[in-house]
PDB file of C-alpha atoms in Angstrom:
ATOM      1  CA  MET R 207     -91.302 -33.165 202.675  1.00 79.00           C
ATOM      2  CA  PHE R 208     -93.959 -30.437 202.440  1.00 85.00           C
ATOM      3  CA  ILE R 209     -93.228 -29.953 198.729  1.00 86.00           C
ATOM      4  CA  ALA R 210     -93.235 -33.709 198.141  1.00 82.00           C
ATOM      5  CA  GLY R 211     -96.523 -34.014 200.031  1.00 84.00           C
ATOM      6  CA  GLY R 212     -98.123 -31.275 197.935  1.00 86.00           C
ATOM      7  CA  ALA R 213     -96.911 -32.808 194.678  1.00 87.00           C
ATOM      8  CA  PHE R 214     -98.147 -36.233 195.758  1.00 87.00           C
ATOM      9  CA  TRP R 215    -101.559 -34.841 196.715  1.00 90.00           C
ATOM     10  CA  LEU R 216    -102.053 -33.029 193.389  1.00 89.00           C
ATOM     11  CA  SER R 217    -100.990 -36.085 191.430  1.00 90.00           C
ATOM     12  CA  PHE R 218    -103.103 -38.324 193.670  1.00 90.00           C
ATOM     13  CA  THR R 219    -106.331 -36.384 193.141  1.00 90.00           C
ATOM     14  CA  SER R 220    -105.825 -36.217 189.379  1.00 91.00           C
ATOM     15  CA  LEU R 221    -105.060 -39.926 189.041  1.00 91.00           C
ATOM     16  CA  GLU R 222    -107.924 -40.873 191.339  1.00 92.00           C
ATOM     17  CA  ASP R 223    -110.387 -38.884 189.244  1.00 90.00           C
ATOM     18  CA  LEU R 224    -108.945 -40.376 186.042  1.00 91.00           C
ATOM     19  CA  ALA R 225    -109.321 -43.890 187.453  1.00 91.00           C
ATOM     20  CA  HIS R 226    -112.930 -43.133 188.406  1.00 89.00           C
ATOM     21  CA  ARG R 227    -113.651 -41.759 184.917  1.00 89.00           C
ATOM     22  CA  SER R 228    -112.115 -44.934 183.459  1.00 90.00           C
ATOM     23  CA  GLY R 229    -114.661 -47.178 185.176  1.00 90.00           C
ATOM     24  CA  ILE R 230    -112.987 -47.991 188.501  1.00 89.00           C
ATOM     25  CA  GLY R 231    -115.421 -47.699 191.389  1.00 90.00           C
ATOM     26  CA  ALA R 232    -115.232 -44.693 193.697  1.00 85.00           C
ATOM     27  CA  SER R 233    -114.331 -46.920 196.665  1.00 88.00           C
ATOM     28  CA  GLN R 234    -111.319 -48.354 194.811  1.00 91.00           C
ATOM     29  CA  ALA R 235    -110.173 -45.438 192.651  1.00 91.00           C
ATOM     30  CA  TRP R 236    -107.855 -44.158 195.411  1.00 92.00           C
ATOM     31  CA  ALA R 237    -105.669 -47.281 195.090  1.00 93.00           C
ATOM     32  CA  TRP R 238    -104.589 -46.541 191.513  1.00 91.00           C
ATOM     33  CA  PRO R 239    -102.646 -43.323 192.286  1.00 90.00           C
ATOM     34  CA  LEU R 240    -101.040 -45.045 195.271  1.00 91.00           C
ATOM     35  CA  ILE R 241     -99.777 -47.786 192.972  1.00 91.00           C
ATOM     36  CA  VAL R 242     -98.507 -45.436 190.261  1.00 90.00           C
ATOM     37  CA  ASP R 243     -96.887 -42.766 192.432  1.00 88.00           C
ATOM     38  CA  GLY R 244     -95.860 -45.313 195.056  1.00 89.00           C
ATOM     39  CA  ILE R 245     -93.647 -46.999 192.459  1.00 89.00           C
ATOM     40  CA  ILE R 246     -91.905 -43.660 191.875  1.00 87.00           C
ATOM     41  CA  VAL R 247     -91.116 -43.190 195.580  1.00 86.00           C
ATOM     42  CA  VAL R 248     -89.958 -46.749 196.227  1.00 90.00           C
ATOM     43  CA  ALA R 249     -87.935 -47.016 193.011  1.00 88.00           C
ATOM     44  CA  THR R 250     -86.217 -43.667 193.651  1.00 85.00           C
ATOM     45  CA  VAL R 251     -85.070 -44.749 197.104  1.00 85.00           C
ATOM     46  CA  ALA R 252     -83.915 -48.093 195.686  1.00 88.00           C
ATOM     47  CA  VAL R 253     -81.879 -46.353 192.964  1.00 86.00           C
ATOM     48  CA  VAL R 254     -79.977 -44.341 195.591  1.00 83.00           C
ATOM     49  CA  VAL R 255     -79.416 -47.305 197.918  1.00 85.00           C
ATOM     50  CA  LEU R 256     -78.308 -49.669 195.120  1.00 85.00           C
ATOM     51  CA  ALA R 257     -76.246 -47.055 193.249  1.00 79.00           C
ATOM     52  CA  SER R 258     -73.079 -49.195 193.310  1.00 78.00           C
ATOM     53  CA  SER R 259     -74.831 -52.527 192.711  1.00 83.00           C
ATOM     54  CA  ARG R 260     -75.394 -54.376 189.440  1.00 86.00           C
ATOM     55  CA  ALA R 261     -79.059 -54.769 190.385  1.00 85.00           C
ATOM     56  CA  VAL R 262     -79.633 -51.010 190.116  1.00 86.00           C
ATOM     57  CA  TRP R 263     -80.972 -51.423 186.565  1.00 91.00           C
ATOM     58  CA  TYR R 264     -84.241 -52.861 187.897  1.00 92.00           C
ATOM     59  CA  PRO R 265     -85.232 -49.939 190.155  1.00 88.00           C
ATOM     60  CA  TRP R 266     -84.158 -47.592 187.339  1.00 89.00           C
ATOM     61  CA  LEU R 267     -86.561 -49.440 185.003  1.00 92.00           C
ATOM     62  CA  LEU R 268     -89.383 -49.197 187.545  1.00 90.00           C
ATOM     63  CA  LEU R 269     -88.607 -45.518 188.087  1.00 88.00           C
ATOM     64  CA  ILE R 270     -88.704 -44.681 184.373  1.00 90.00           C
ATOM     65  CA  VAL R 271     -91.896 -46.661 183.749  1.00 92.00           C
ATOM     66  CA  GLY R 272     -93.634 -45.324 186.856  1.00 90.00           C
ATOM     67  CA  ALA R 273     -92.709 -41.715 186.087  1.00 90.00           C
ATOM     68  CA  ALA R 274     -93.832 -42.087 182.462  1.00 92.00           C
ATOM     69  CA  VAL R 275     -97.197 -43.558 183.477  1.00 92.00           C
ATOM     70  CA  SER R 276     -97.784 -40.904 186.131  1.00 91.00           C
ATOM     71  CA  VAL R 277     -96.862 -37.955 183.899  1.00 91.00           C
ATOM     72  CA  THR R 278     -98.911 -39.313 180.977  1.00 92.00           C
ATOM     73  CA  ALA R 279    -101.943 -40.049 183.140  1.00 92.00           C
ATOM     74  CA  ASN R 280    -101.822 -36.619 184.791  1.00 90.00           C
ATOM     75  CA  ALA R 281    -101.581 -34.968 181.368  1.00 91.00           C
ATOM     76  CA  ILE R 282    -104.527 -36.973 179.998  1.00 91.00           C
ATOM     77  CA  HIS R 283    -106.641 -36.062 183.025  1.00 89.00           C
ATOM     78  CA  ALA R 284    -105.806 -32.391 182.588  1.00 90.00           C
ATOM     79  CA  ILE R 285    -106.841 -32.465 178.944  1.00 88.00           C
ATOM     80  CA  LEU R 286    -110.155 -34.156 179.828  1.00 88.00           C
ATOM     81  CA  ALA R 287    -110.933 -31.913 182.800  1.00 86.00           C
ATOM     82  CA  ALA R 288    -109.631 -28.562 181.525  1.00 82.00           C
ATOM     83  CA  ASP R 289    -111.923 -25.780 180.409  1.00 80.00           C
ATOM     84  CA  ALA R 290    -112.596 -25.488 176.723  1.00 77.00           C
ATOM     85  CA  ASP R 291    -110.716 -22.187 176.455  1.00 79.00           C
ATOM     86  CA  VAL R 292    -107.488 -23.679 177.917  1.00 82.00           C
ATOM     87  CA  PRO R 293    -105.094 -25.117 175.322  1.00 87.00           C
ATOM     88  CA  ALA R 294    -104.571 -28.846 175.727  1.00 84.00           C
ATOM     89  CA  ALA R 295    -100.767 -28.482 175.662  1.00 87.00           C
ATOM     90  CA  LEU R 296    -100.884 -25.964 178.508  1.00 89.00           C
ATOM     91  CA  ALA R 297    -103.187 -28.127 180.623  1.00 86.00           C
ATOM     92  CA  ALA R 298    -100.994 -31.188 180.045  1.00 88.00           C
ATOM     93  CA  SER R 299     -97.820 -29.259 180.926  1.00 88.00           C
ATOM     94  CA  VAL R 300     -99.267 -27.949 184.184  1.00 89.00           C
ATOM     95  CA  ALA R 301    -100.516 -31.402 185.157  1.00 89.00           C
ATOM     96  CA  ALA R 302     -97.117 -32.993 184.454  1.00 87.00           C
ATOM     97  CA  VAL R 303     -95.378 -30.828 187.081  1.00 90.00           C
ATOM     98  CA  PRO R 304     -96.592 -32.606 190.274  1.00 87.00           C
ATOM     99  CA  PRO R 305     -95.366 -36.135 189.361  1.00 87.00           C
ATOM    100  CA  LEU R 306     -92.041 -34.736 188.116  1.00 88.00           C
ATOM    101  CA  VAL R 307     -91.582 -32.735 191.333  1.00 88.00           C
ATOM    102  CA  LEU R 308     -92.471 -35.804 193.374  1.00 84.00           C
ATOM    103  CA  LEU R 309     -89.781 -37.745 191.515  1.00 83.00           C
ATOM    104  CA  ALA R 310     -87.161 -34.999 191.968  1.00 86.00           C
ATOM    105  CA  ILE R 311     -87.878 -34.328 195.649  1.00 84.00           C
ATOM    106  CA  THR R 312     -87.889 -38.017 196.576  1.00 81.00           C
ATOM    107  CA  HIS R 313     -84.573 -38.545 194.803  1.00 80.00           C
ATOM    108  CA  LEU R 314     -83.046 -35.467 196.427  1.00 85.00           C
ATOM    109  CA  THR R 315     -84.226 -36.509 199.901  1.00 81.00           C
ATOM    110  CA  SER R 316     -82.693 -39.974 199.477  1.00 79.00           C
ATOM    111  CA  ILE R 317     -79.361 -38.472 198.371  1.00 83.00           C
ATOM    112  CA  LEU R 318     -79.298 -36.056 201.321  1.00 83.00           C
ATOM    113  CA  ALA R 319     -80.095 -38.835 203.800  1.00 79.00           C
ATOM    114  CA  ARG R 320     -77.299 -41.004 202.409  1.00 77.00           C
ATOM    115  CA  HIS R 321     -74.861 -38.066 202.484  1.00 78.00           C
ATOM    116  CA  ALA R 322     -75.745 -37.320 206.111  1.00 77.00           C
ATOM    117  CA  ALA R 323     -75.203 -40.968 207.068  1.00 74.00           C
ATOM    118  CA  ARG R 324     -71.750 -40.955 205.436  1.00 74.00           C
ATOM    119  CA  ASN R 325     -70.744 -37.748 207.206  1.00 75.00           C
ATOM    120  CA  GLY R 326     -71.870 -39.181 210.542  1.00 69.00           C
ATOM    121  CA  THR R 327     -69.670 -42.250 210.033  1.00 58.00           C
ATOM    122  CA  ALA R 328     -66.691 -40.142 208.983  1.00 55.00           C
ATOM    123  CA  THR R 329     -66.892 -37.819 211.992  1.00 53.00           C
ATOM    124  CA  SER R 330     -67.082 -40.732 214.404  1.00 52.00           C
ATOM    125  CA  GLN R 331     -63.744 -42.192 213.299  1.00 50.00           C
ATOM    126  CA  PRO R 332     -61.425 -39.466 214.730  1.00 50.00           C
ATOM    127  CA  VAL R 333     -63.152 -39.783 218.094  1.00 47.00           C
ATOM    128  CA  ALA R 334     -62.365 -43.495 218.238  1.00 46.00           C
ATOM    129  CA  HIS R 335     -58.777 -42.776 217.197  1.00 45.00           C
ATOM    130  CA  GLU R 336     -58.434 -40.122 219.891  1.00 44.00           C
ATOM    131  CA  SER R 337     -59.692 -42.434 222.612  1.00 44.00           C
ATOM    132  CA  HIS R 338     -57.244 -45.094 221.438  1.00 46.00           C
ATOM    133  CA  SER R 339     -54.324 -42.666 221.517  1.00 46.00           C
ATOM    134  CA  SER R 340     -55.190 -41.556 225.056  1.00 47.00           C
ATOM    135  CA  ALA R 341     -54.864 -45.109 226.416  1.00 45.00           C
ATOM    136  CA  PRO R 342     -52.292 -45.406 229.222  1.00 51.00           C
ATOM    137  CA  ALA R 343     -48.789 -46.463 228.230  1.00 53.00           C
ATOM    138  CA  PRO R 344     -47.730 -49.987 229.179  1.00 54.00           C
ATOM    139  CA  SER R 345     -45.880 -50.386 232.457  1.00 59.00           C
ATOM    140  CA  THR R 346     -42.189 -51.304 232.768  1.00 62.00           C
ATOM    141  CA  ASP R 347     -43.052 -54.917 233.619  1.00 60.00           C
ATOM    142  CA  GLU R 348     -45.228 -55.172 230.539  1.00 61.00           C
ATOM    143  CA  ARG R 349     -42.414 -53.810 228.354  1.00 65.00           C
ATOM    144  CA  VAL R 350     -39.902 -56.259 229.827  1.00 71.00           C
ATOM    145  CA  THR R 351     -42.305 -59.124 229.248  1.00 76.00           C
ATOM    146  CA  GLY R 352     -42.961 -57.899 225.724  1.00 75.00           C
ATOM    147  CA  ARG R 353     -39.214 -57.719 224.983  1.00 80.00           C
ATOM    148  CA  ALA R 354     -38.780 -61.275 226.231  1.00 82.00           C
ATOM    149  CA  GLU R 355     -41.681 -62.570 224.142  1.00 83.00           C
ATOM    150  CA  ALA R 356     -40.441 -60.668 221.086  1.00 79.00           C
ATOM    151  CA  ALA R 357     -36.947 -62.113 221.477  1.00 82.00           C
ATOM    152  CA  ALA R 358     -38.350 -65.628 221.808  1.00 82.00           C
ATOM    153  CA  LEU R 359     -40.510 -65.236 218.719  1.00 83.00           C
ATOM    154  CA  GLN R 360     -37.604 -63.783 216.736  1.00 81.00           C
ATOM    155  CA  ALA R 361     -35.484 -66.762 217.716  1.00 81.00           C
ATOM    156  CA  SER R 362     -38.227 -68.971 216.299  1.00 80.00           C
ATOM    157  CA  GLY R 363     -37.920 -67.216 212.939  1.00 81.00           C
ATOM    158  CA  TRP R 364     -40.791 -64.718 213.234  1.00 81.00           C
ATOM    159  CA  SER R 365     -40.563 -61.375 211.414  1.00 83.00           C
ATOM    160  CA  ASN R 366     -40.952 -58.069 213.250  1.00 84.00           C
ATOM    161  CA  ALA R 367     -44.305 -57.466 211.573  1.00 84.00           C
ATOM    162  CA  ALA R 368     -45.606 -60.875 212.645  1.00 82.00           C
ATOM    163  CA  ILE R 369     -44.339 -60.329 216.190  1.00 83.00           C
ATOM    164  CA  ALA R 370     -46.023 -56.924 216.304  1.00 83.00           C
ATOM    165  CA  ARG R 371     -49.351 -58.438 215.236  1.00 82.00           C
ATOM    166  CA  GLU R 372     -48.999 -61.216 217.791  1.00 82.00           C
ATOM    167  CA  LEU R 373     -48.195 -58.865 220.689  1.00 83.00           C
ATOM    168  CA  GLY R 374     -50.512 -56.071 219.614  1.00 83.00           C
ATOM    169  CA  VAL R 375     -47.834 -53.391 219.267  1.00 85.00           C
ATOM    170  CA  HIS R 376     -46.382 -51.311 216.440  1.00 84.00           C
ATOM    171  CA  PRO R 377     -43.573 -52.902 214.392  1.00 84.00           C
ATOM    172  CA  SER R 378     -41.259 -50.017 215.341  1.00 85.00           C
ATOM    173  CA  THR R 379     -41.771 -50.951 219.000  1.00 85.00           C
ATOM    174  CA  VAL R 380     -40.650 -54.497 218.243  1.00 81.00           C
ATOM    175  CA  GLY R 381     -37.619 -53.076 216.435  1.00 83.00           C
ATOM    176  CA  ARG R 382     -36.636 -51.016 219.497  1.00 84.00           C
ATOM    177  CA  TRP R 383     -37.103 -53.995 221.786  1.00 79.00           C
ATOM    178  CA  LEU R 384     -34.943 -56.270 219.676  1.00 81.00           C
ATOM    179  CA  SER R 385     -32.195 -53.684 219.131  1.00 81.00           C
ATOM    180  CA  VAL R 386     -31.211 -54.006 222.802  1.00 71.00           C
ATOM    181  CA  PRO R 387     -29.931 -57.263 224.344  1.00 66.00           C
ATOM    182  CA  LEU R 388     -32.523 -58.875 226.561  1.00 60.00           C
ATOM    183  CA  GLY R 389     -30.579 -58.405 229.809  1.00 59.00           C
ATOM    184  CA  ALA R 390     -29.555 -54.800 229.117  1.00 56.00           C
ATOM    185  CA  PRO R 391     -31.497 -51.764 230.401  1.00 57.00           C
ATOM    186  CA  HIS R 392     -34.065 -50.305 228.044  1.00 51.00           C
ATOM    187  CA  PRO R 393     -32.814 -47.197 226.176  1.00 51.00           C
ATOM    188  CA  GLN R 394     -35.576 -45.106 227.767  1.00 50.00           C
ATOM    189  CA  GLN R 395     -34.500 -46.089 231.242  1.00 48.00           C
ATOM    190  CA  GLN R 396     -32.162 -43.826 233.227  1.00 45.00           C
ATOM    191  CA  LEU R 397     -30.257 -44.499 236.402  1.00 45.00           C
ATOM    192  CA  SER R 398     -31.663 -42.815 239.482  1.00 46.00           C
ATOM    193  CA  PRO R 399     -29.356 -41.240 242.063  1.00 49.00           C
ATOM    194  CA  GLY R 400     -29.629 -44.467 244.082  1.00 48.00           C
ATOM    195  CA  GLY R 401     -28.275 -46.491 241.149  1.00 47.00           C
ATOM    196  CA  GLN R 402     -31.635 -48.083 240.231  1.00 49.00           C
ATOM    197  CA  ALA R 403     -33.095 -47.962 236.740  1.00 47.00           C
ATOM    198  CA  ASP R 404     -36.125 -45.698 236.434  1.00 47.00           C
ATOM    199  CA  GLU R 405     -38.343 -44.778 233.476  1.00 46.00           C
TER     200      GLU R 405
END
């Protein structure tokens, strides 16, 4: 941001002086560099945001035109304001650096911000998955009820996948439920020493 601010300030002062030399009043000359370099900043951000959209051609057009106007105007100002012993090509080249740096830094900052946002979204997904996996297992009564509902839905012609979506369980769970007759003990159940079925 410091580099972008310095590039903007150098370009701003040159374009403001050029606007004043071109007949724009001193109280309004500051607006011209804001318009020219402001298009570069806004169009650069729009190009990054709309990278996958068909409408990206428009910000690209604004970016190219704005950068061309800014670089050309800075070069013209340098030629007019440079000392007589400084070659015009050298003065124009030096003056073209600030608007080009402003363009590059703004584009780079937008890319980095978008990359950081993507990484933040990606790192948040495993946390949600972990909290889901740590949810308590359903109780025995819930499993018995689920087996009964699954058997009823299967009798109505539902597929295991449809039953799983309806009951909010994995299709393999439905398959285990339906592989055992409804009145029989669940395969995970074991008889306790007292003869009762325990998990």
